[in-house]
Coordinates of C-alpha atoms (C1' of nucleotides) in Angstrom, one line a residue:
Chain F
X1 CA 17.0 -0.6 -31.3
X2 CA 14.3 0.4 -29.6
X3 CA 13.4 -3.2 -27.8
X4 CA 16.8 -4.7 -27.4
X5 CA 15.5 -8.1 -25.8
X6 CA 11.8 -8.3 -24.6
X7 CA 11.3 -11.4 -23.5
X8 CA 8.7 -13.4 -25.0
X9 CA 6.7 -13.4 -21.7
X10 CA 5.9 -9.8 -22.0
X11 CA 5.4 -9.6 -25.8
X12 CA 2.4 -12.2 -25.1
X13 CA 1.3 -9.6 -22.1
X14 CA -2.0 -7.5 -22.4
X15 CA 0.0 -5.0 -20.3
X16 CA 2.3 -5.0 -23.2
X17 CA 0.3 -5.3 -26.3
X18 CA -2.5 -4.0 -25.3
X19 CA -2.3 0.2 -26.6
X20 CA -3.2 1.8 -23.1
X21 CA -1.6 0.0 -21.0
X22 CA 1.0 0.0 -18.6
X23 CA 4.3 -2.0 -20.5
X24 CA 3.0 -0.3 -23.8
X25 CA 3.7 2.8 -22.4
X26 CA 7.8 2.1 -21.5
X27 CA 10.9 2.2 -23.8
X28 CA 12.7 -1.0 -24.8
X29 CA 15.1 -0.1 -21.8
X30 CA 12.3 0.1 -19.2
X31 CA 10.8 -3.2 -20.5
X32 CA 13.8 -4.8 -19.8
X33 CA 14.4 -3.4 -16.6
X34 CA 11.1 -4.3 -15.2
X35 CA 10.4 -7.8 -17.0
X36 CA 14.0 -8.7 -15.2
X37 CA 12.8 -8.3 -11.8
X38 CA 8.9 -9.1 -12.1
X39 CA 6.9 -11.9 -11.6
X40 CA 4.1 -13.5 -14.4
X41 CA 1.9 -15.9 -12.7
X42 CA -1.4 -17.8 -13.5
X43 CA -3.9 -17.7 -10.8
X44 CA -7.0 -20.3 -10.6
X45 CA -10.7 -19.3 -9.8
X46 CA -10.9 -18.9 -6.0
X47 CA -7.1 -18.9 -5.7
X48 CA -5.8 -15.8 -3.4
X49 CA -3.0 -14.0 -3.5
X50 CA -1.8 -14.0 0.2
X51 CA -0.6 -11.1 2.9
X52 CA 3.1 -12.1 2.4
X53 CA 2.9 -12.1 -1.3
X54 CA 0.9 -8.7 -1.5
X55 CA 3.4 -6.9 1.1
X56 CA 6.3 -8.2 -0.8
X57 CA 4.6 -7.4 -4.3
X58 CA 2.8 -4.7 -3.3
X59 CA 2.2 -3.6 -7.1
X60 CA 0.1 -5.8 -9.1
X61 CA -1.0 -5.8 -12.9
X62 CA -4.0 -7.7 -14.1
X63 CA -3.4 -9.4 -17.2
X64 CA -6.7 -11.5 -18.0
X65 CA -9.6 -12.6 -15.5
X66 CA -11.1 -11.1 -12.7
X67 CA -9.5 -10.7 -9.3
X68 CA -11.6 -9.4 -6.4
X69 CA -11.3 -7.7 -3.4
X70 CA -13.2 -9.1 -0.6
X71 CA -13.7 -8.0 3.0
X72 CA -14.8 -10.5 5.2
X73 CA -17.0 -10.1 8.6
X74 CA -16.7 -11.2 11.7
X75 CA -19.9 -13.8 11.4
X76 CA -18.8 -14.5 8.1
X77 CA -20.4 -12.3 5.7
X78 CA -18.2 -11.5 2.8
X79 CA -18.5 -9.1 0.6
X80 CA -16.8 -8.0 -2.9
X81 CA -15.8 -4.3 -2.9
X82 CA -14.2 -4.3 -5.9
X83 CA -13.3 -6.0 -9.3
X84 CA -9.7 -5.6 -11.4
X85 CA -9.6 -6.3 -14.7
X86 CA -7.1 -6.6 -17.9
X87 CA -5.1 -3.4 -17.6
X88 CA -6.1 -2.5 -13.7
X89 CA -2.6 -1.9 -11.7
X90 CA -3.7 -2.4 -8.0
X91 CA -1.1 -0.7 -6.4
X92 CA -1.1 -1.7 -2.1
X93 CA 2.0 0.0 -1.4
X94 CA 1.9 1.0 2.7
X95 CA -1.7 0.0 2.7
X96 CA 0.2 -1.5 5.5
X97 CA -1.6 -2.2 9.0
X98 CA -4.4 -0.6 7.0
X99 CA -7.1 -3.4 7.5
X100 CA -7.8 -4.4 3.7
X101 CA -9.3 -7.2 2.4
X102 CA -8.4 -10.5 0.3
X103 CA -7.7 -10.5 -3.3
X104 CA -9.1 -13.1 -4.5
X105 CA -9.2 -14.7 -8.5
X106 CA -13.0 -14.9 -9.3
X107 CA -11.9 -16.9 -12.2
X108 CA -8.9 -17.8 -14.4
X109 CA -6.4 -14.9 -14.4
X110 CA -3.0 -13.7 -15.2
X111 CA -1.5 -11.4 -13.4
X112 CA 2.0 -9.8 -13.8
X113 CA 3.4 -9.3 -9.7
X114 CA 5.7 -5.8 -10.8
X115 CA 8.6 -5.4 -9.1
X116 CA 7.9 -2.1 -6.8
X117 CA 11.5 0.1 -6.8
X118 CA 11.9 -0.4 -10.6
X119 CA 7.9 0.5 -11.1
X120 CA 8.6 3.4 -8.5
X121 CA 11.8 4.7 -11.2
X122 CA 10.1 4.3 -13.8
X123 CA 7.2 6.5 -12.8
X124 CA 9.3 9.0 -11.7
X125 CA 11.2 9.1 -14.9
X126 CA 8.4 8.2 -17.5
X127 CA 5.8 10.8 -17.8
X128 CA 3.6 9.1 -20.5
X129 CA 3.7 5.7 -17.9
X130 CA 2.7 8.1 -14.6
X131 CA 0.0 9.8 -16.2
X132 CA -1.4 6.5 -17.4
X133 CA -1.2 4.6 -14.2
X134 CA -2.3 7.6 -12.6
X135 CA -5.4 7.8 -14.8
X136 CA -5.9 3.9 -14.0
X137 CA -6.4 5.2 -10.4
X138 CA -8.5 7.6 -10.5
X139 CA -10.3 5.4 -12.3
X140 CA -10.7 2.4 -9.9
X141 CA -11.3 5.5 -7.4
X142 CA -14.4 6.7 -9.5
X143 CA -15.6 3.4 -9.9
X144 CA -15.6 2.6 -6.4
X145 CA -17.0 5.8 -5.2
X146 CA -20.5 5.1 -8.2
X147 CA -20.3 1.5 -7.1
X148 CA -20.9 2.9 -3.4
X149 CA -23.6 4.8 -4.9
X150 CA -25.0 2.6 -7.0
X151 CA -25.3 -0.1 -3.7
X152 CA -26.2 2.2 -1.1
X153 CA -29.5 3.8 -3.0
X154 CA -30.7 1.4 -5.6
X155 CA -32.9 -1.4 -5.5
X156 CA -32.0 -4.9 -6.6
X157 CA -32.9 -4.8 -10.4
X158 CA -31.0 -1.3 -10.7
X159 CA -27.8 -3.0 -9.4
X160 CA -28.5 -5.3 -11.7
X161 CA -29.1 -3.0 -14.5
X162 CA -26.1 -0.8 -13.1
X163 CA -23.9 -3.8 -13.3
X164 CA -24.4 -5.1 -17.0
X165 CA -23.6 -1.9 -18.6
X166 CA -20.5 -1.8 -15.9
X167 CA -19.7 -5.0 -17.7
X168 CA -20.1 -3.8 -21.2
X169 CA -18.2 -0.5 -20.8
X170 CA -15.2 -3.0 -19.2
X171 CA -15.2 -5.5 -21.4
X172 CA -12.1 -6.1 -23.8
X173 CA -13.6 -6.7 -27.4
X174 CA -16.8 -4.3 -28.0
X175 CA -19.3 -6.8 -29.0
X176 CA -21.7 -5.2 -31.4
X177 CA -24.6 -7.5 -31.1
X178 CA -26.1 -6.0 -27.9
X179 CA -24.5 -8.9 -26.2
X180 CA -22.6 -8.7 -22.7
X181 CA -20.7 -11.2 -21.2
X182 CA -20.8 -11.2 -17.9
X183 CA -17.0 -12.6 -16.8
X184 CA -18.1 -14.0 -13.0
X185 CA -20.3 -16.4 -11.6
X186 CA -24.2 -15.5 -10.0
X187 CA -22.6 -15.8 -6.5
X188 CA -19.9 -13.3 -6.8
X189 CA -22.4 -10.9 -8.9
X190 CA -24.3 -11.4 -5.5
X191 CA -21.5 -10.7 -3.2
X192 CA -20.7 -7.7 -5.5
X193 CA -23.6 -5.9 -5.5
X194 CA -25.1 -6.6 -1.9
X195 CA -27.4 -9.2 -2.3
X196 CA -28.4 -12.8 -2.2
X197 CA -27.8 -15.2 -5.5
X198 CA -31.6 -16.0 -5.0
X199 CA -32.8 -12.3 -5.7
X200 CA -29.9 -12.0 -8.4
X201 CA -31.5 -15.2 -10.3
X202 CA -35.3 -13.5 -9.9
X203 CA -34.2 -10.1 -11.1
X204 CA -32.6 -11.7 -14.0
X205 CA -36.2 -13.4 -14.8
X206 CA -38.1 -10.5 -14.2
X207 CA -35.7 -8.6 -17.0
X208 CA -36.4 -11.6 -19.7
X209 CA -39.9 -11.4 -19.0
X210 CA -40.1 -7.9 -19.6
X211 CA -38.2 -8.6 -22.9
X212 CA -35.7 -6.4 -22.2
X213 CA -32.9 -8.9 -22.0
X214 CA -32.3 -12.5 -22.9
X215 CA -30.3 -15.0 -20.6
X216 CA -28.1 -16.7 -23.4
X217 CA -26.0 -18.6 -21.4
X218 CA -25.3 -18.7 -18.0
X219 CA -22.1 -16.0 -18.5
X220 CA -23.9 -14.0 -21.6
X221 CA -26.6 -11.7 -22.1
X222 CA -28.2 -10.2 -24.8
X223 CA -29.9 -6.3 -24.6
X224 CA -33.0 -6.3 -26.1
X225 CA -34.3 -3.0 -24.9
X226 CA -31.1 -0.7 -24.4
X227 CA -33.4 2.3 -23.7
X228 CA -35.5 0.5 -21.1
X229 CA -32.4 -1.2 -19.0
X230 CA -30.6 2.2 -19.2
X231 CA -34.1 4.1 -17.5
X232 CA -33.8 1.0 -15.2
X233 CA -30.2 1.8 -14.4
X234 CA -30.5 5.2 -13.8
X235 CA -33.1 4.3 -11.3
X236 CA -36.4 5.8 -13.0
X237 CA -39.3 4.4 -11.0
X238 CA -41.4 4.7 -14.9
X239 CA -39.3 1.7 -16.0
X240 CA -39.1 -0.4 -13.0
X241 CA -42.9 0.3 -11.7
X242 CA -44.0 -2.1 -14.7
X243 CA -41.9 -4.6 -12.3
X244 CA -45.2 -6.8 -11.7
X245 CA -46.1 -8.5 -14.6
X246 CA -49.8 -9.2 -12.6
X247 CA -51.2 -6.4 -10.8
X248 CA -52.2 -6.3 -7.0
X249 CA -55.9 -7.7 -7.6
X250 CA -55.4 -10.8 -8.6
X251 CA -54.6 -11.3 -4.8
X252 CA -58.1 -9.9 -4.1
X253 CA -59.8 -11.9 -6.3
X254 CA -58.2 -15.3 -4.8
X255 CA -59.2 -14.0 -1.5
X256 CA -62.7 -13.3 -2.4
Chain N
X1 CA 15.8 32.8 1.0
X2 CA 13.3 29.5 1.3
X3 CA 9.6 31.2 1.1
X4 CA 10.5 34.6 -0.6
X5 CA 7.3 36.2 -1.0
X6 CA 4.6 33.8 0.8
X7 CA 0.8 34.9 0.2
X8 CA -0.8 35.6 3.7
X9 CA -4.0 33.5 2.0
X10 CA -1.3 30.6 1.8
X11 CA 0.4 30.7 5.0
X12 CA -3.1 30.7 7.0
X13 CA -3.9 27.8 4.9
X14 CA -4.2 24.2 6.0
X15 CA -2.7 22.9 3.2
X16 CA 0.1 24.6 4.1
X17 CA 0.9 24.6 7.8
X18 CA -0.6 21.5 7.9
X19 CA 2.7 19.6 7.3
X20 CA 1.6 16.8 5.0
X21 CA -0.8 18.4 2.7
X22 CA 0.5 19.3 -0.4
X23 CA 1.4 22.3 -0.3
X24 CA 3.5 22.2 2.5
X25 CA 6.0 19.7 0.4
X26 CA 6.5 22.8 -2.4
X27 CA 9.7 24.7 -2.7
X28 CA 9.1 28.7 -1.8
X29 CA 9.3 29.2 -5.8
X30 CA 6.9 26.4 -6.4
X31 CA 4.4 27.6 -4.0
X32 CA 4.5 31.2 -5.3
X33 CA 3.9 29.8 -9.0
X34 CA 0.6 27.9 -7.8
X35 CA -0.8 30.1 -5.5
X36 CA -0.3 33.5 -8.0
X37 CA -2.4 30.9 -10.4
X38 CA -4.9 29.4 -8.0
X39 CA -8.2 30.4 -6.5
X40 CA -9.3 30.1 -2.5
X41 CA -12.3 30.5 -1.6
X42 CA -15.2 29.7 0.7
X43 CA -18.3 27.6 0.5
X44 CA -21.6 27.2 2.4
X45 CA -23.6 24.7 3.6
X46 CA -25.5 23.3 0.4
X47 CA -23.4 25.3 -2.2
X48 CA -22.3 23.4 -5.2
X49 CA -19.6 23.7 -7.1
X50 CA -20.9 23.9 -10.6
X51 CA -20.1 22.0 -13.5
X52 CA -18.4 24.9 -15.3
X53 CA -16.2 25.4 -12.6
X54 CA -15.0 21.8 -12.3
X55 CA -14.2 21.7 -15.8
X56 CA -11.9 25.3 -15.5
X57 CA -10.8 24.3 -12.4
X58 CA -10.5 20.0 -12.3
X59 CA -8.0 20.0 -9.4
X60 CA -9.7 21.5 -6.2
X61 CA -8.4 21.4 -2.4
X62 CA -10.3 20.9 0.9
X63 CA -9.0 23.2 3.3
X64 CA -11.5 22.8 5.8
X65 CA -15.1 21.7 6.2
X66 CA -16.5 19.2 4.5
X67 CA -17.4 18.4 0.8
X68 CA -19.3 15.4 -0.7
X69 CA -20.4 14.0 -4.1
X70 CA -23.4 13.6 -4.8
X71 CA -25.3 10.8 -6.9
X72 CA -29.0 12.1 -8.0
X73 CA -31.2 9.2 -9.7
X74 CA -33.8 9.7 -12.0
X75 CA -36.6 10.1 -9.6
X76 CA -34.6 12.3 -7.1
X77 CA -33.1 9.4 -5.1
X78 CA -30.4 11.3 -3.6
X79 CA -26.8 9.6 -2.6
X80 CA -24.2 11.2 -1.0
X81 CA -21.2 9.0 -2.8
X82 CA -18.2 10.2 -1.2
X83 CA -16.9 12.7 1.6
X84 CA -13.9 15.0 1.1
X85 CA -12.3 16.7 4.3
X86 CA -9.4 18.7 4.6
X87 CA -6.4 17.9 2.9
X88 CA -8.1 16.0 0.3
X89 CA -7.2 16.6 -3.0
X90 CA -10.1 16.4 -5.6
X91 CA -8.9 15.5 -9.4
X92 CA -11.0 15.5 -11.9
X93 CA -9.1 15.9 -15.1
X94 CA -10.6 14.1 -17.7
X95 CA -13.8 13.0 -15.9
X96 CA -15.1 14.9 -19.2
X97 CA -18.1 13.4 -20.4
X98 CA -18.0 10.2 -17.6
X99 CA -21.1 10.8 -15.5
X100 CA -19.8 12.2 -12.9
X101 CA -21.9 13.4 -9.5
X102 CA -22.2 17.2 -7.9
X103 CA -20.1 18.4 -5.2
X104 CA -21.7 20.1 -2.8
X105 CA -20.6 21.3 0.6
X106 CA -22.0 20.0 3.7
X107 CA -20.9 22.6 6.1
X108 CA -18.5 26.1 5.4
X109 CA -15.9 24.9 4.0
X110 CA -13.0 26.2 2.5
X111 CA -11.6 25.2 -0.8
X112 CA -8.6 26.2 -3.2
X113 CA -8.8 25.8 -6.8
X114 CA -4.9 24.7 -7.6
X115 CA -4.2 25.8 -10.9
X116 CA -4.0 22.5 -13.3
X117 CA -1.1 23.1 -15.7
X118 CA 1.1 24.9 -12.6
X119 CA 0.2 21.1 -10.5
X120 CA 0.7 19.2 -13.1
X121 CA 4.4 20.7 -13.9
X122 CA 4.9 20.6 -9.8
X123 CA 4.0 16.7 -9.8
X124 CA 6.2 16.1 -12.4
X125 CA 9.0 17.8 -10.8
X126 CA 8.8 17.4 -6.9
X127 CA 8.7 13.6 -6.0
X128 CA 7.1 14.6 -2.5
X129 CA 4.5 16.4 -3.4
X130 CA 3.8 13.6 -6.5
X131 CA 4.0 10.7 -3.6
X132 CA 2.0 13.0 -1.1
X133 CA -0.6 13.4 -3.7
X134 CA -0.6 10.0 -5.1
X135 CA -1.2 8.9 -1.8
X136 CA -4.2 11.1 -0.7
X137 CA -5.8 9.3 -4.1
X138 CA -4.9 6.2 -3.1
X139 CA -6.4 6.4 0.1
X140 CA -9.8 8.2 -1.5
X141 CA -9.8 4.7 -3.6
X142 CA -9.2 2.4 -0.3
X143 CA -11.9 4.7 1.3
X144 CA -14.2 4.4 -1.5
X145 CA -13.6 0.3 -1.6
X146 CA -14.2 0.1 1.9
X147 CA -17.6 2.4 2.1
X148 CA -19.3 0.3 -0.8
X149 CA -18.1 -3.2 1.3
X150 CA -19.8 -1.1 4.1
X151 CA -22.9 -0.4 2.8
X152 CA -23.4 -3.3 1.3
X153 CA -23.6 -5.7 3.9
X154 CA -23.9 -4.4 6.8
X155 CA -26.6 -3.7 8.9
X156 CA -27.7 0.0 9.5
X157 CA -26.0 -0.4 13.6
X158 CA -23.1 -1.6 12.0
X159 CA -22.9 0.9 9.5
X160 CA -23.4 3.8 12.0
X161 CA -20.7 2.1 14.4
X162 CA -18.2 2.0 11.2
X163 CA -19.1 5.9 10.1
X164 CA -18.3 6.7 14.0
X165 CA -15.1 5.1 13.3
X166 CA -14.4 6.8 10.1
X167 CA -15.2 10.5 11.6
X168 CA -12.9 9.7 15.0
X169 CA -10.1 8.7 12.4
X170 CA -10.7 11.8 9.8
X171 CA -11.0 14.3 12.8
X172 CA -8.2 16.8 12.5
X173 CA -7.4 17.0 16.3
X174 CA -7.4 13.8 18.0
X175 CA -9.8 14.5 21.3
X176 CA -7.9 11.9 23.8
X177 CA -11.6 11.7 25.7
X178 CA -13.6 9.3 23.3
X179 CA -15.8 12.0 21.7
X180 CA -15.9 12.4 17.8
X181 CA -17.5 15.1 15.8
X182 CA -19.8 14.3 13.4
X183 CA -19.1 16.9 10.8
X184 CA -22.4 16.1 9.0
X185 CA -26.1 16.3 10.1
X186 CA -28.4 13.5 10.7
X187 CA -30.1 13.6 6.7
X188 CA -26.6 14.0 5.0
X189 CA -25.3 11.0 7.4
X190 CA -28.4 9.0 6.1
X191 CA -27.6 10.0 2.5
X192 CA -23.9 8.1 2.7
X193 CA -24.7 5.3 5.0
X194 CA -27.8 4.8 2.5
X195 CA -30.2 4.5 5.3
X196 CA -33.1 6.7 6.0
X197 CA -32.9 9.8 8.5
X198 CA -35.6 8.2 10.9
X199 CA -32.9 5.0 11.0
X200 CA -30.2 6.8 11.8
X201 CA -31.9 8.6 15.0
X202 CA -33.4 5.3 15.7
X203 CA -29.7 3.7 15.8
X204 CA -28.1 5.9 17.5
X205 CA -31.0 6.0 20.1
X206 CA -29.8 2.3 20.6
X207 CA -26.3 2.6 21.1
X208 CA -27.3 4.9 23.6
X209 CA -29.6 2.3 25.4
X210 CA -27.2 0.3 25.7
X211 CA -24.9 2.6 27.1
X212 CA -22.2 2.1 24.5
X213 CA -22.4 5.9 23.4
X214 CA -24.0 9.1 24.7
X215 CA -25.1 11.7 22.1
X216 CA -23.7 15.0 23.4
X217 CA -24.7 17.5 21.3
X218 CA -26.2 16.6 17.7
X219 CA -22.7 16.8 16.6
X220 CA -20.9 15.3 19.3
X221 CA -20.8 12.2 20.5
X222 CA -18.8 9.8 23.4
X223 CA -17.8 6.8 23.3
X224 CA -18.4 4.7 26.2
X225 CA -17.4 1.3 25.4
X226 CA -15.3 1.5 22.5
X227 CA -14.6 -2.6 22.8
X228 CA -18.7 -3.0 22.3
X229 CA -18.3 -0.6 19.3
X230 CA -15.8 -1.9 17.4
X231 CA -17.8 -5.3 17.5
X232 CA -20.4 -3.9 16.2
X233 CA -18.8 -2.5 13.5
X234 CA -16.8 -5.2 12.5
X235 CA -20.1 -7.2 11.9
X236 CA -20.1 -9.4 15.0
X237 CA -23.5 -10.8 15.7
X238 CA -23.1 -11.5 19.2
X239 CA -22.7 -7.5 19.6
X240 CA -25.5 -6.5 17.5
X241 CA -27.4 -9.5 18.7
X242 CA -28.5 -7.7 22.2
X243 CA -30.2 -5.0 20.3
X244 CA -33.8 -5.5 21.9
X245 CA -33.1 -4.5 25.1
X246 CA -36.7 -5.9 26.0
X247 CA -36.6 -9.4 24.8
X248 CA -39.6 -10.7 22.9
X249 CA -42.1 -12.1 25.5
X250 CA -42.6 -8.7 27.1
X251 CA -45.0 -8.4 23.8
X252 CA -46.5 -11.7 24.5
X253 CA -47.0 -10.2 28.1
X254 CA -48.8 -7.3 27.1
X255 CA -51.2 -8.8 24.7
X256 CA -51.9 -11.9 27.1
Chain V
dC1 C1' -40.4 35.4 20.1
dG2 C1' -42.1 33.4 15.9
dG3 C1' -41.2 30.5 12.1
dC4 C1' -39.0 27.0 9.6
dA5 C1' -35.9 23.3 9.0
dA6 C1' -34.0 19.4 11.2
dG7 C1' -34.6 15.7 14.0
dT8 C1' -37.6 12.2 16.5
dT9 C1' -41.3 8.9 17.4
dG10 C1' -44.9 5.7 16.1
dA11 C1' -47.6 2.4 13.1
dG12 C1' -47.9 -0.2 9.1
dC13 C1' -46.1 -2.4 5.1
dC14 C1' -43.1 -4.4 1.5
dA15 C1' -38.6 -5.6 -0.9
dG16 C1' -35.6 -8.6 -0.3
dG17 C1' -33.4 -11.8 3.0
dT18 C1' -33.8 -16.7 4.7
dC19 C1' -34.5 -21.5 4.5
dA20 C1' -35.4 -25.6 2.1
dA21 C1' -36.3 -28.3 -1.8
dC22 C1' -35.4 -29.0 -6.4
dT23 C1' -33.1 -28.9 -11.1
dC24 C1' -29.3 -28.5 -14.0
dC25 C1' -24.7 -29.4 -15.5
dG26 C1' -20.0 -30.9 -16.0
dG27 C1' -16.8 -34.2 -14.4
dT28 C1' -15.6 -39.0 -13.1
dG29 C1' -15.4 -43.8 -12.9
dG30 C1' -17.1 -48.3 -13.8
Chain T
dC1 C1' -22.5 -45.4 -22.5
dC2 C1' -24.7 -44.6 -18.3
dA3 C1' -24.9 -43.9 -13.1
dC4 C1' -23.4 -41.1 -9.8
dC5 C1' -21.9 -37.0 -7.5
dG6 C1' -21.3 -32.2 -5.9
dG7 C1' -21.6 -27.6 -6.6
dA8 C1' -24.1 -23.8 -8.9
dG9 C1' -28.3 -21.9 -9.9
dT10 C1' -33.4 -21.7 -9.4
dT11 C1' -38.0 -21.7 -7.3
dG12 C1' -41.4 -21.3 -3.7
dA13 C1' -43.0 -19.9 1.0
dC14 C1' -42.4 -17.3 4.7
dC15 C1' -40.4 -13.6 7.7
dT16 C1' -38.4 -9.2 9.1
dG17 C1' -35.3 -5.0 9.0
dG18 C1' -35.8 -0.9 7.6
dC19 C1' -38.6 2.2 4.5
dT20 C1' -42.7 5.2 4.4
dC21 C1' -45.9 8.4 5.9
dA22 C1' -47.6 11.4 9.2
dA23 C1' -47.6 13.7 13.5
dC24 C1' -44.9 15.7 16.8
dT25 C1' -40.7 18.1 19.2
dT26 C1' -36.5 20.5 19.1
dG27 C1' -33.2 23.8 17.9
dC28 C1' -31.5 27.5 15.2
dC29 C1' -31.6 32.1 13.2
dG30 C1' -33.4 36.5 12.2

DNA sequence: CGGCAAGTTGAGCCAGGTCAACTCCGGTGG
DNA sequence: CCACCGGAGTTGACCTGGCTCAACTTGCCG
C-alpha cells in the first residue's frame, strides 16, 4: 500500500511524476496529506498571482510554464528578476513587509499553491523531500546570483548568448538537434535581461548573420555554431569583435 | 550543564553571541561536535578561498568582514556577483562541476569552515538551526533577485542610492545618526553595481551637490535627506531628474 | 618621507536606448 | 473567403549615459 488514494490531480502532476521533484519524493501518506489541503490552479499568460493569495499560499510549486518575478519602478520601468520553471518551489514564507515583486505567468502555467504547515511537517520529517527542496534553492539562489553577473558586466549579444544556453540547460525534454526553445516572448526576454525588445531583435540578426544560430520560429532556435555562441557567452571579445559584418571604412569611403 | 566545555574561538565568535546566527541556536553538545570538527580562520583583503578548499570545506561562515563572489569573463571582465557579511552562511555542496565564481575577501574577514557531515546531521536534527539556516539562504536568494532587478534597470544614481540602502540595512550596529559604512572600496563597489570606478565617484560627487549626502570619510557616509534618497532609489524620475544642477543653457551661454 | 595603489577629474566616443514608422500574424466578423 | 484590427516584432535614424583613456591628486603603509 504504498499510495493508498492519490488523487488523480497529482498523478497528472510534474511535481509528481516528474523523478526529482518535489511530490516524487513523499510516501503515499504524505501525498495524501498534502494533495488534501493544496490548491492546483491554471494560470493564463499575464495573469498574477496576487499579495493576498501569495501571503496566504506562501509556498508555491511550478507545474508547467513560466512565472516571473517582476519589480516594478516608480516611473514605470519593470523589470524581470527571475524566471520559475516546472519543478521550481518558490517558497515566500515571512518575505513579509519585505518589498518583493509581482509574480507574474509569462505564459500558460500550472501551478500547485502547497499548503504551508503540512509542507513545513513534511520537511521536517522527510529528509529525501528537505534535501531536494533545499537543493531547488540553492539553486534559484545560484542562478540569480550568475544572472546578476551575467546583466551587470556583459554586453547585449552575451545576455543573449547567456540566456539560450540558460534555456537549454532548463528546458524539460533535451532536444538533440541543437535546437532551443525559447518558452517566453521577445518583450519579457527584454525585461529579463536589461534591455530594450528592439536591441533583443538586432542581436538575434546579428547571430543568424554570423551563422551561428538560426531563428526557426519565433519561440525556437537552432545552434549552428555551439563553439562560437559558447566563446560569445563567456564574454570573449575574439568572438564578439567579428560583430560588424562591414568594417569601419566603408563610412570613410561614403564620406569621401 | 547547558555549554559544558565551550571553545574560547567559539564563544568570541559572532556566530555565536550574535543571537540569531547559527550557532547560537545549537545545544552545548551540538556546538562542541561542530566546532571540534570545524575550522576558523582569517582572511585578507584580496585572499581567495581556493577551489580545493571549497570542495573540502562546501559550508563556510562569515564571521566578520566581508566576502564576495566573483564572476571572471574570458577577457578579464571582472564582476563582483554577490556580497556575503557576517552571519551569512555560504553552501556550496554540490556546486561540483556547475561553474561556479571565486570567493575572495574584500576586507579582513573572518570565516569558519563548519564541518559538512557534523551540519548536515545538526540541520536534520535541530529545527532552529534548520529554519535559521534556511532562512539566511532564502534571503541570499531574495538578495540576489533583487540586485539583478537593480542592475538591470536602473540608472548608475539609482543603483548607488539602492547599494547605500543595502549597506545601512546589512550594518551590524544600527548608527541612529544617518551614516552607513561602506564596507567596500570605490573599485569593488563598481565591480557589483556593474558601473565603472570613475562613475561611481562621479555619483556620489552628485548626491553630494545636491546636498542629499556628505562623504565623510571614503568609507563613511551621511545621509542628509533620506526622503530625496529613497526616491532616487526607488527609480523616480522626478528625483533623479534634477541631476544637472546647472541647467543646459549655461553651455549655450558660454559658447555664445 | 617616498612610493604605490586608490580615487578623482576631464575629454571624447560608442553601445545601446529612444522614437517613429512599418511589417507580420492570429483572431474575428461579415 | 476576405477585410479588418490590434498587439508583437522589426527596422532605421538619431541621441545620450556612461565607458574609456589619460593625467592628476590623495591617502595609506613601510
Amino acid at each position: 500500500m504504498d499510495h493508498p488514494v492519490i488523487k488523480t490531480q497529482c498523478a497528472e502532476c510534474s511535481l509528481f511524476y516528474d523523478n526529482d521533484n518535489f511530490c516524487a519524493k513523499l510516501s503515499g501518506q504524505e501525498l495524501c496529506d498534502l494533495s488534501d489541503k493544496s490548491r492546483p490552479s491554471k494560470l493564463k499568460r499575464g495573469e498574477t498571482i496576487d499579495r493576498i493569495t501569495t501571503e496566504k499560499w506562501p509556498i508555491i510549486g511550478i507545474t508547467s510554464g513560466v512565472v516571473s518575478l517582476q519589480h516594478l519602478l516608480e516611473d514605470g520601468r519593470k523589470t524581470i528578476a527571475a524566471l520559475f520553471m516546472r519543478g521550481d518551489i518558490i517558497d515566500l514564507r515571512s518575505v513579509g513587509k519585505r518589498h518583493h515583486g509581482k509574480l507574474v505567468a509569462l505564459s500558460k502555467s500550472g501551478i500547485c499553491r502547497l499548503a504551508p504547515d503540512v509542507f513545513e511537517d513534511i520537511v521536517a520529517a522527510n529528509p529525501k523531500a528537505l534535501h531536494l527542496v533545499w537543493e531547488n534553492l540553492r539553486e534559484q539562489a545560484l542562478r540569480a546570483t550568475d544572472h546578476s553577473a551575467d546583466i551587470s558586466k556583459k554586453h547585449a549579444q552575451e545576455k543573449l548568448a547567456s540566456f539560450i544556453f540558460e534555456c537549454s540547460h532548463r528546458q524539460s525534454e533535451d532536444i538533440k538537434d541543437g535546437s532551443v526553445k525559447i518558452p517566453i516572448r521577445r518583450c519579457d526576454l527584454a525585461e529579463y535581461l536589461g534591455m530594450q525588445p528592439e536591441t533583443v531583435s538586432r542581436c538575434f540578426h546579428d547571430l543568424e548573420d554570423r551563422k551561428i544560430v538560426r531563428v526557426q520560429k519565433l519561440n525556437t532556435i537552432i545552434i549552428n555554431n555551439l563553439a562560437a555562441l559558447r566563446r560569445i557567452a563567456n564574454g570573449d571579445k575574439d568572438a564578439s569583435g567579428v560583430r560588424e559584418t562591414k568594417p569601419r571604412n566603408i563610412q570613410v569611403l561614403k564620406s569621401a
